[in-house]
Amino acid sequence: MMVRLVLLPGYKWLEVVPGWRGGRPTVNDTRVSVDDMLKMLAVDRKPEEVAEEFEIPLEAVYETLRSVSKR
């Protein structure tokens, strides 16, 4: 079975893999979704804490914030 991922234009760290996490955007090569990060940030966790908790680059957290600010 071939998995087709969709890189999101303008984003280095975010992708969509159909059938993975309900087709929601995730951090490349992880199952960490944008929603997961936003939930942590909503309860006053700092971006550095989110990156450390999920073992992802801090840049991915900031890119997530940028992506949702454009919605």
Coordinates of C-alpha atoms in Angstrom, one line a residue:
M1 CA 0.0 0.0 0.0
M2 CA 1.4 3.3 -1.0
V3 CA 0.8 6.3 1.3
R4 CA 0.6 9.6 -0.4
L5 CA 1.4 12.6 1.7
V6 CA 0.6 16.1 0.9
L7 CA 3.2 18.8 1.8
L8 CA 1.5 22.0 2.7
P9 CA 2.7 24.8 0.4
G10 CA 4.7 27.4 2.3
Y11 CA 5.3 25.1 5.3
K12 CA 8.5 23.1 5.9
W13 CA 7.3 21.1 8.9
L14 CA 3.6 20.4 8.2
E15 CA 2.1 17.7 6.0
V16 CA -1.2 15.9 5.5
V17 CA -1.3 12.1 5.1
P18 CA -4.7 10.9 4.1
G19 CA -6.0 8.4 6.6
W20 CA -3.5 9.5 9.2
R21 CA -4.9 11.4 12.2
G22 CA -8.2 11.9 10.3
G23 CA -6.4 13.7 7.5
R24 CA -5.5 16.6 9.8
P25 CA -2.2 18.4 9.4
T26 CA 0.7 16.8 11.3
V27 CA 4.4 17.5 11.8
N28 CA 6.4 15.8 9.1
D29 CA 7.2 12.1 9.9
T30 CA 5.3 12.2 13.2
R31 CA 1.7 11.6 14.4
V32 CA 1.8 15.0 16.2
S33 CA -1.2 17.0 14.9
V34 CA -1.7 20.7 14.8
D35 CA -4.6 20.1 17.1
D36 CA -2.4 18.3 19.6
M37 CA 0.0 21.3 19.8
L38 CA -2.9 23.9 19.9
K39 CA -4.5 22.1 22.9
M40 CA -1.2 22.3 24.8
L41 CA -0.7 25.9 23.9
A42 CA -4.3 26.7 25.0
V43 CA -3.5 25.6 28.6
D44 CA -0.6 28.1 28.7
R45 CA 2.2 25.7 27.8
K46 CA 5.1 27.6 26.2
P47 CA 6.2 26.7 22.6
E48 CA 9.5 25.4 24.0
E49 CA 7.6 23.0 26.3
V50 CA 5.4 21.8 23.5
A51 CA 8.4 21.1 21.3
E52 CA 10.2 19.2 24.2
E53 CA 7.1 17.2 25.1
F54 CA 6.5 16.0 21.6
E55 CA 10.2 15.8 20.7
I56 CA 9.7 18.0 17.6
P57 CA 11.7 21.1 16.5
L58 CA 10.6 24.4 18.0
E59 CA 10.3 25.7 14.5
A60 CA 7.5 23.3 13.9
V61 CA 5.5 24.7 16.8
Y62 CA 6.0 28.3 15.5
E63 CA 5.0 27.2 12.0
T64 CA 1.8 25.7 13.4
L65 CA 1.0 29.0 15.1
R66 CA 1.6 30.8 11.8
S67 CA -0.6 28.3 9.9
V68 CA -3.6 28.8 12.2
S69 CA -3.2 32.6 12.3
K70 CA -3.8 32.5 8.5
R71 CA -7.2 30.7 8.8

